[in-house]
PDB file of C-alpha atoms in Angstrom:
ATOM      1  CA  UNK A  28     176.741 112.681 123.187  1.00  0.00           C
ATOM      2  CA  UNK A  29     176.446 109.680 125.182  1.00  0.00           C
ATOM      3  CA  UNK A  30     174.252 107.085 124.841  1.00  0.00           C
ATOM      4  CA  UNK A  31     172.349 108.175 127.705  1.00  0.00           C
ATOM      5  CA  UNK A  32     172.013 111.461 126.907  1.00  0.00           C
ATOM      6  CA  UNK A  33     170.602 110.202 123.225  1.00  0.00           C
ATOM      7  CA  UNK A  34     168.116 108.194 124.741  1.00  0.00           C
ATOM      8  CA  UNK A  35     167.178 110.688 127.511  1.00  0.00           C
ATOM      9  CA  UNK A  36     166.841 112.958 124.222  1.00  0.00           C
ATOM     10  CA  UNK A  37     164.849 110.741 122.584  1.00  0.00           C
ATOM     11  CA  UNK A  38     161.963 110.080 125.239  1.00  0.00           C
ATOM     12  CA  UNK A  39     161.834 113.808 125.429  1.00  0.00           C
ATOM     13  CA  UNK A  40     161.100 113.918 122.078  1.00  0.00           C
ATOM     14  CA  UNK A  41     158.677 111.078 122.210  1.00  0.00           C
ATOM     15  CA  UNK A  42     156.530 112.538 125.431  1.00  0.00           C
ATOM     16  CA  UNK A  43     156.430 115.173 123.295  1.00  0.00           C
ATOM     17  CA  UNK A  44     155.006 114.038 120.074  1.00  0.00           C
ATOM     18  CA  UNK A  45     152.633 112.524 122.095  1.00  0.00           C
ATOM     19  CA  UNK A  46     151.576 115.751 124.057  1.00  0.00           C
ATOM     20  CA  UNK A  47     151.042 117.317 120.803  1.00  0.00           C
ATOM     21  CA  UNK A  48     149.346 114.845 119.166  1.00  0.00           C
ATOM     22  CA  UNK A  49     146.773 114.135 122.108  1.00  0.00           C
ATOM     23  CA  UNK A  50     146.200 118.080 122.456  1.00  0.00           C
ATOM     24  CA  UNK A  51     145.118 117.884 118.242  1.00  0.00           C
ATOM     25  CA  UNK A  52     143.186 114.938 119.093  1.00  0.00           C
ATOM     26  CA  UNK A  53     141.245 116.747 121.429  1.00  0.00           C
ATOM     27  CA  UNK A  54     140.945 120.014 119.791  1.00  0.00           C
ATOM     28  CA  UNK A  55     139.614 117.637 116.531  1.00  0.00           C
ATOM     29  CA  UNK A  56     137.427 116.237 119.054  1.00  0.00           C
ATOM     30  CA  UNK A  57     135.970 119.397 121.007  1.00  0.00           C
ATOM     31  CA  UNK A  58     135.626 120.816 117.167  1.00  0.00           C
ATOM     32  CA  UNK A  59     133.610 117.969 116.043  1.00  0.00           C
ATOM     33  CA  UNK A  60     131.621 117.996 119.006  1.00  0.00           C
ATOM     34  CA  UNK A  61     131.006 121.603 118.703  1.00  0.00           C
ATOM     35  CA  UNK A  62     129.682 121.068 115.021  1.00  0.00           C
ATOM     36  CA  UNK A  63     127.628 118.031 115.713  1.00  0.00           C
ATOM     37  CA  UNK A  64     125.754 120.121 118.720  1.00  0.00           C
ATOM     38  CA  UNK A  65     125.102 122.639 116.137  1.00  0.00           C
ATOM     39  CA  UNK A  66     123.646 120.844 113.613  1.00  0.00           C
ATOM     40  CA  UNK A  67     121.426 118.852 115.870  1.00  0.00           C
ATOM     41  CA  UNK A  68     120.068 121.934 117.545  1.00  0.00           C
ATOM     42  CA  UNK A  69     119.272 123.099 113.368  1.00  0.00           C
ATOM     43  CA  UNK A  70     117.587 119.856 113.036  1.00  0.00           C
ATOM     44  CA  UNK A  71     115.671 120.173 115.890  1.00  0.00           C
ATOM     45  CA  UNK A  72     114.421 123.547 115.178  1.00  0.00           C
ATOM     46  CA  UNK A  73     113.313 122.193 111.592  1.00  0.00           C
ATOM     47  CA  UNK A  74     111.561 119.550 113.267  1.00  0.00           C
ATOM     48  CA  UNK A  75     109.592 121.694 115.184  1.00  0.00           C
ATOM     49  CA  UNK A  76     108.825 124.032 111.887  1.00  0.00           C
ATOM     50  CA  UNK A  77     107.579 120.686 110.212  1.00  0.00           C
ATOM     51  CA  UNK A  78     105.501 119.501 113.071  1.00  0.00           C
ATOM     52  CA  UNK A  79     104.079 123.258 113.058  1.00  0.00           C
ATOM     53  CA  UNK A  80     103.178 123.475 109.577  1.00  0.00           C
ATOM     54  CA  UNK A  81     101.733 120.392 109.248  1.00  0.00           C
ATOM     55  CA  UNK A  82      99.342 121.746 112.016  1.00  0.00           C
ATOM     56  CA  UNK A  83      98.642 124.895 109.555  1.00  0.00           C
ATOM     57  CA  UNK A  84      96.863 123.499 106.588  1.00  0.00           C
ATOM     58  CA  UNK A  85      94.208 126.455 106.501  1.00  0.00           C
ATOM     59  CA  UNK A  86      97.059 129.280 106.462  1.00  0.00           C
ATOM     60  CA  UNK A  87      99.310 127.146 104.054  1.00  0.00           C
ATOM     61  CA  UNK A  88      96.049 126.611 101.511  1.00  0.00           C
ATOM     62  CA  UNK A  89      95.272 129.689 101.722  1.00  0.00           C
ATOM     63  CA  UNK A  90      98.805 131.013 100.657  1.00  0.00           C
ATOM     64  CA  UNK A  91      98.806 128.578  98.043  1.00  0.00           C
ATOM     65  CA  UNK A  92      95.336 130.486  97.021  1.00  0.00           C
ATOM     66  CA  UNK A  93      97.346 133.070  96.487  1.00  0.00           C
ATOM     67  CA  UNK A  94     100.265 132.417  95.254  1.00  0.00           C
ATOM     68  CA  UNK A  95     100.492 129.018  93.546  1.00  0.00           C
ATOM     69  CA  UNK A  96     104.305 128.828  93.655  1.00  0.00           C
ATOM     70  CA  UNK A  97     104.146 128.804  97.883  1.00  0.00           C
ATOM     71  CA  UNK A  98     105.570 125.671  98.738  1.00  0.00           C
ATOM     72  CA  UNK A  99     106.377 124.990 102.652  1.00  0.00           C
ATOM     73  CA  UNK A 100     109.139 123.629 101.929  1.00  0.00           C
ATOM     74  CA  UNK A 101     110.883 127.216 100.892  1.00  0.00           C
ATOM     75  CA  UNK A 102     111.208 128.146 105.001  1.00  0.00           C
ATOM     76  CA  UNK A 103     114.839 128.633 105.877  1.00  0.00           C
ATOM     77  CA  UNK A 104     115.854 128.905 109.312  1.00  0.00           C
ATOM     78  CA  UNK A 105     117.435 132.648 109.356  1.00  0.00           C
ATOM     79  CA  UNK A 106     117.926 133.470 113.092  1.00  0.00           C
ATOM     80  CA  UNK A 107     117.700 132.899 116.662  1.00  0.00           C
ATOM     81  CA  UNK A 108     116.839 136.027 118.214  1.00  0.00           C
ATOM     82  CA  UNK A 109     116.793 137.126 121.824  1.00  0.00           C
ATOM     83  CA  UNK A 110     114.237 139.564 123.158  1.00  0.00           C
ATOM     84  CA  UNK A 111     113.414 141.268 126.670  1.00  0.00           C
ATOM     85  CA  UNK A 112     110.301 140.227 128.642  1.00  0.00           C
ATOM     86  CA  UNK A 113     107.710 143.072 128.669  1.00  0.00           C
ATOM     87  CA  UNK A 114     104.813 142.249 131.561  1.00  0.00           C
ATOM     88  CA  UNK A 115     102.368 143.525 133.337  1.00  0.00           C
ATOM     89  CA  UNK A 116      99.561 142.662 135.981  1.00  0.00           C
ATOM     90  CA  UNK A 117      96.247 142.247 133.889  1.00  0.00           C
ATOM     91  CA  UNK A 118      93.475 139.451 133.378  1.00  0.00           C
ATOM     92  CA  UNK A 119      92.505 138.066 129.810  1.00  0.00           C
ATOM     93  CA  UNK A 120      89.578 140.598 128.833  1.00  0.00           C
ATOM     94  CA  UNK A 121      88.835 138.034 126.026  1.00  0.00           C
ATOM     95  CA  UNK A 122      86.234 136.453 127.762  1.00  0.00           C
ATOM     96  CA  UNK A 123      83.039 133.568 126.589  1.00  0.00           C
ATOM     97  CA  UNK A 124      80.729 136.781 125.697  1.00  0.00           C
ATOM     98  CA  UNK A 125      83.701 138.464 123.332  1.00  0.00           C
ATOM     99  CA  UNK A 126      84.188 137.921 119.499  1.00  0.00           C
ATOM    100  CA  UNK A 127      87.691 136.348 119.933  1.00  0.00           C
ATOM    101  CA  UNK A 128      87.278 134.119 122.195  1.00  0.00           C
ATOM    102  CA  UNK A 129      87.293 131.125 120.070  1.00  0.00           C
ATOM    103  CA  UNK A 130      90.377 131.934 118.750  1.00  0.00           C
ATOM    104  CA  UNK A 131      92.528 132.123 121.864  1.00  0.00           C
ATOM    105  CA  UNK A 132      95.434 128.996 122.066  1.00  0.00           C
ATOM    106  CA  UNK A 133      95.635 127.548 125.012  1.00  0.00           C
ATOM    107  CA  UNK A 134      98.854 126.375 126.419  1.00  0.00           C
ATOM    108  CA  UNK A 135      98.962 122.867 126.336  1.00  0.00           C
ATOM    109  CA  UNK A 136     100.018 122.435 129.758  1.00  0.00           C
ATOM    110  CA  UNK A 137      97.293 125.202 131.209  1.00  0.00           C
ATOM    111  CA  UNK A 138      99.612 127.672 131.771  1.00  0.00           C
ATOM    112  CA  UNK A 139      97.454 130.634 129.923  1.00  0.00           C
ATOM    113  CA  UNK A 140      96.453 131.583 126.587  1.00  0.00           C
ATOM    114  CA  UNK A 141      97.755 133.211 123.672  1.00  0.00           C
ATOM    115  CA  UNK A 142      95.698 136.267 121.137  1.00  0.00           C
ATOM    116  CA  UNK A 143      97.233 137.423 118.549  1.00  0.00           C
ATOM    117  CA  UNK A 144      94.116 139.530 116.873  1.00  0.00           C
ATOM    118  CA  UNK A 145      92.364 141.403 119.677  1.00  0.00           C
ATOM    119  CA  UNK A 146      95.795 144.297 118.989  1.00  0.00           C
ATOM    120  CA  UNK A 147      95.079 144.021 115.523  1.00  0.00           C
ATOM    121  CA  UNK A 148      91.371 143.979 114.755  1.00  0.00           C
ATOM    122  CA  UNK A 149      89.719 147.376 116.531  1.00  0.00           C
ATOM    123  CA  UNK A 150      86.150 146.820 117.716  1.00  0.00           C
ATOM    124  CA  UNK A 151      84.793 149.274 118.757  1.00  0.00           C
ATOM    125  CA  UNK A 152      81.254 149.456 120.371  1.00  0.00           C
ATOM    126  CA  UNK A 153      79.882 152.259 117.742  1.00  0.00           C
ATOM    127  CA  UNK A 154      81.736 152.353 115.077  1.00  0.00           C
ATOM    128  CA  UNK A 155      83.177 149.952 112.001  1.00  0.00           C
ATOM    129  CA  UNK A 156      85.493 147.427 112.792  1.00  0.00           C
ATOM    130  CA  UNK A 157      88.711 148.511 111.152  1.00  0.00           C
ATOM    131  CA  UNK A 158      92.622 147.151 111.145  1.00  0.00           C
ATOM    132  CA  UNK A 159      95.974 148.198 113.700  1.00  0.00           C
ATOM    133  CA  UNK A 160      98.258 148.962 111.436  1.00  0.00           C
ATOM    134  CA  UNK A 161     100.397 147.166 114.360  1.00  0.00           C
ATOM    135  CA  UNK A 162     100.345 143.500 115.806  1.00  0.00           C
ATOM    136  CA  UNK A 163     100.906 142.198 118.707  1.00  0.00           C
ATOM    137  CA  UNK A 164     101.335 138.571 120.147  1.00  0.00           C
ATOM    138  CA  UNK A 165     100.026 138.761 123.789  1.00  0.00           C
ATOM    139  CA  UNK A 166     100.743 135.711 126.334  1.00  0.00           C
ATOM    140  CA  UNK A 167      97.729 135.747 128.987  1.00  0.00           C
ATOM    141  CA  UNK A 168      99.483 133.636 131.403  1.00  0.00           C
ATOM    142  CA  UNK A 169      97.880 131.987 134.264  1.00  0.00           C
ATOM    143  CA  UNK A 170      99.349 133.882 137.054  1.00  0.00           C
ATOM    144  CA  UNK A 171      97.692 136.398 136.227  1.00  0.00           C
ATOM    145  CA  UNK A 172     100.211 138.342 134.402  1.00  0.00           C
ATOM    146  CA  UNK A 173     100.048 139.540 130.858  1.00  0.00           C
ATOM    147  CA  UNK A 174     103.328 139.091 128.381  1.00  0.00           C
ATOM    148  CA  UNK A 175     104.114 140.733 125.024  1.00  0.00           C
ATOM    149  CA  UNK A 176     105.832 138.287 123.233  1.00  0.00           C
ATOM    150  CA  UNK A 177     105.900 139.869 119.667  1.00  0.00           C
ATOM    151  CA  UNK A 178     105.346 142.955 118.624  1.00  0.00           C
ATOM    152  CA  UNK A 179     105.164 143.769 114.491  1.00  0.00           C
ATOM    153  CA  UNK A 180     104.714 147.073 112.975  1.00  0.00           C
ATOM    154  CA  UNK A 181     102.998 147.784 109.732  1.00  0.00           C
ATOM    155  CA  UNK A 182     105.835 146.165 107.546  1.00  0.00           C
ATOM    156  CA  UNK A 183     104.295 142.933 108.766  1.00  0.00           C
ATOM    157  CA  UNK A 184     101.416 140.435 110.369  1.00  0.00           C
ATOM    158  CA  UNK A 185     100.701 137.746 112.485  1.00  0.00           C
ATOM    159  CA  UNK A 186      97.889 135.328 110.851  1.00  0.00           C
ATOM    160  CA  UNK A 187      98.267 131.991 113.050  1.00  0.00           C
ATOM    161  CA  UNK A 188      99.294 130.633 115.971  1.00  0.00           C
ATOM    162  CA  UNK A 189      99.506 127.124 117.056  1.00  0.00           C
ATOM    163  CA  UNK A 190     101.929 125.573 120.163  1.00  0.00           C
ATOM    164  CA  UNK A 191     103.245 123.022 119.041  1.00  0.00           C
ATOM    165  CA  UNK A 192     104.418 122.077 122.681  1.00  0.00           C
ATOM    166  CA  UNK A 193     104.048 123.576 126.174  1.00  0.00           C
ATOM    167  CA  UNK A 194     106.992 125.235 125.463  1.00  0.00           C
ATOM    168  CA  UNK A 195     107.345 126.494 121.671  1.00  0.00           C
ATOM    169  CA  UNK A 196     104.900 128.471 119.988  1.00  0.00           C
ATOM    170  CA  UNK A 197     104.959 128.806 116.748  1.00  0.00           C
ATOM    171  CA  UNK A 198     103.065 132.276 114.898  1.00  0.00           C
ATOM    172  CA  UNK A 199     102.330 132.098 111.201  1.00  0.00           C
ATOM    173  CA  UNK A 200     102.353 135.529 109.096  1.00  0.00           C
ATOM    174  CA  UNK A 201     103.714 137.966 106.542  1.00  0.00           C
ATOM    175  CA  UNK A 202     106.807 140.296 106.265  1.00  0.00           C
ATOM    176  CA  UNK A 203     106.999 143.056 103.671  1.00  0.00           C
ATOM    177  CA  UNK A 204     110.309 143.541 102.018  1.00  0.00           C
ATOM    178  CA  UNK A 205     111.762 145.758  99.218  1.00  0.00           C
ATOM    179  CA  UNK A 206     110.831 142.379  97.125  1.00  0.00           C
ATOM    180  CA  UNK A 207     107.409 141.914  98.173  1.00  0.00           C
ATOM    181  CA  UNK A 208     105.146 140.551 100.716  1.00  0.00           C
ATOM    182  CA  UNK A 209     106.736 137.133 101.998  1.00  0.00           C
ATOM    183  CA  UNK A 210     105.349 134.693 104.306  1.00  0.00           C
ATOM    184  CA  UNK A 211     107.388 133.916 107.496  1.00  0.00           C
ATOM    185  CA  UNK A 212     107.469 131.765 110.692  1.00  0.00           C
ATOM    186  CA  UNK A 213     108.087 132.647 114.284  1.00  0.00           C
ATOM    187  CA  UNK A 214     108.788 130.116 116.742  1.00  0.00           C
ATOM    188  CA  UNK A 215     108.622 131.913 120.408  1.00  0.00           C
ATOM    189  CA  UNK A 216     110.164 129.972 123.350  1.00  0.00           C
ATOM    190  CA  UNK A 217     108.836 132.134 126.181  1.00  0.00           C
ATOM    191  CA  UNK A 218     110.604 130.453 129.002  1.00  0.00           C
ATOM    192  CA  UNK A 219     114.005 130.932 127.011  1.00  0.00           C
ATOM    193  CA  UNK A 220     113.138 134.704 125.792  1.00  0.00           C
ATOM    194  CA  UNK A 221     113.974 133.968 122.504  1.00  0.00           C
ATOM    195  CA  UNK A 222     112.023 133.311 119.151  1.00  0.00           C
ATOM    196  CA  UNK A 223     113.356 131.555 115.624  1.00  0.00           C
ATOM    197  CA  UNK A 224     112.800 133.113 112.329  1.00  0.00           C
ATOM    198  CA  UNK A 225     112.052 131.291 109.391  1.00  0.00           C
ATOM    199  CA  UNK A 226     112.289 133.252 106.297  1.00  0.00           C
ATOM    200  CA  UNK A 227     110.382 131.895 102.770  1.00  0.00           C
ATOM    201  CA  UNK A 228     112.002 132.179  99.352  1.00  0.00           C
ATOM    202  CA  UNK A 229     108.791 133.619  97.609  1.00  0.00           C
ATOM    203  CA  UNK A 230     107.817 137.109  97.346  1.00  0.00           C
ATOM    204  CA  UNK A 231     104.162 138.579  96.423  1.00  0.00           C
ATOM    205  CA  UNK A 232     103.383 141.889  94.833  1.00  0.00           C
ATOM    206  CA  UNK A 233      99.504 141.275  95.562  1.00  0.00           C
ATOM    207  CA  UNK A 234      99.283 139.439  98.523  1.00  0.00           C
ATOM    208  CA  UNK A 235      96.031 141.254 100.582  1.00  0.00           C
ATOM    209  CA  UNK A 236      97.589 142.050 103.998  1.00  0.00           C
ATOM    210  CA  UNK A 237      94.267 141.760 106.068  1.00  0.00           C
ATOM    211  CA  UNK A 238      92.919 139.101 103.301  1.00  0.00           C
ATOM    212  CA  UNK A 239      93.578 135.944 105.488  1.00  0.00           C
ATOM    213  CA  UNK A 240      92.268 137.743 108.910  1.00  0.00           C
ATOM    214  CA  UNK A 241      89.161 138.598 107.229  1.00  0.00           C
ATOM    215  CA  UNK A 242      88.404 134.647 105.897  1.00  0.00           C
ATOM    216  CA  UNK A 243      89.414 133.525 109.365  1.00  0.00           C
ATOM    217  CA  UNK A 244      87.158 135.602 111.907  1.00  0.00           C
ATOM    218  CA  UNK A 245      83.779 135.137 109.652  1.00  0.00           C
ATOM    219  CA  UNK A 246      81.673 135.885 113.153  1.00  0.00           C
ATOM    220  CA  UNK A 247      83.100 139.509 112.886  1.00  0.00           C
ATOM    221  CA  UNK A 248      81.326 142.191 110.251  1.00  0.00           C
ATOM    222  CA  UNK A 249      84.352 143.579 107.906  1.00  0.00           C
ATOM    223  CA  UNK A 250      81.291 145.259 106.066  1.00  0.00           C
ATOM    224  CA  UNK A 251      83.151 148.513 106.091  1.00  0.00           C
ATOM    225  CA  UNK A 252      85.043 147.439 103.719  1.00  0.00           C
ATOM    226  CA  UNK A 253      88.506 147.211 104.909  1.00  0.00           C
ATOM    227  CA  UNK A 254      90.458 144.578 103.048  1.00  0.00           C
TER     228      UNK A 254
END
């Protein structure tokens, strides 16, 4: 081979060495920057659980009531969970005159309010107050329309509800599994159709599923003796 044709070889070989090793380089690169997105977006979402909780002292005493070993720091973020808008045209019946009205949450930036007991706690005008064995979180928004944003059968409960910015509200409650009666988290992002699950550690074989309802809404009689 000539010595031409060894050096042509030989920048060949060169270009390509450093094809290859820029295409790793930027493969180690997109990777990295792949991973770093995704653990910022986790730490994000456990800021906004902190920030939340530290907003929930009555619900996390009261758990602590009950089961000495709750500890807020056992939430683990389990899922991000996508969910299809259900709405329809209706105006908040939860006016100054009803029971609930107090406990509505305003959105911080006025766009509507949120219940999340006037599904679960049945008044009706002439008989006992009793329980849903459903809940519902409903989004009275200020166009007049009216959102479900969570819906819970009787496995579980919604307690609390707090935003902890115009656009993440976070719902405070109870799951029942084959271990027990857990607490869990629920951070809805309406605009995004999507809610975050944060799943506790501990697990309660006496937690009382209307308990914390009952010690929250003292203006309403529970006299029948639902607990």
């Amino acid at each position: 081979m000539s010595s031409i044709a060894r050096l042509s070889s030989t920048k060949f070989l060169f270009v390509c060495l450093v094809f290859l090793g820029s295409c790793s380089f930027q493969k180690e690169k997109k990777e990295e920057t792949e991973i770093k997105t995704s653990i910022s977006q986790e730490e994000e979402y456990n800021q906004l659980l902190a920030s939340g909780l530290q907003q929930l002292d009555t619900w996390t005493i009261y758990w602590k009531s009950q089961e000495p070993t709750f500890d807020i720091a056992g939430f683990k973020l389990t899922g991000e969970i996508p969910y299809e808008s259900l709405e329809w045209p209706e105006e908040n019946f939860i006016q100054q005159d009803h029971p609930l009205f107090n406990y509505l949450i305003p959105n911080p930036d006025g766009h509507g309010v949120v219940d999340i007991y006037s599904y679960k706690v049945v008044m009706p005008e002439e008989a006992k107050v009793s329980f849903n064995p459903d809940s519902e979180v409903i989004y009275f928004k200020s166009n007049g329309m009216r959102e479900r944003l969570m819906f819970m059968g009787p496995s579980g409960g919604f307690e609390e509800a707090i935003w902890i910015s115009p656009d993440h509200l976070m719902v405070a409650g109870f799951f029942e599994e084959e271990g027990g009666i857990t607490p869990k988290i629920w951070i809805i992002i309406p605009d995004e159709q999507k809610y975050l699950t944060f799943k506790h550690s501990l697990y309660s074989a006496k937690y009382p599923k209307t308990g914390y309802l009952i010690k929250k809404l003292p203006n309403i009689n529970f006299s029948n003796g639902v607990n």
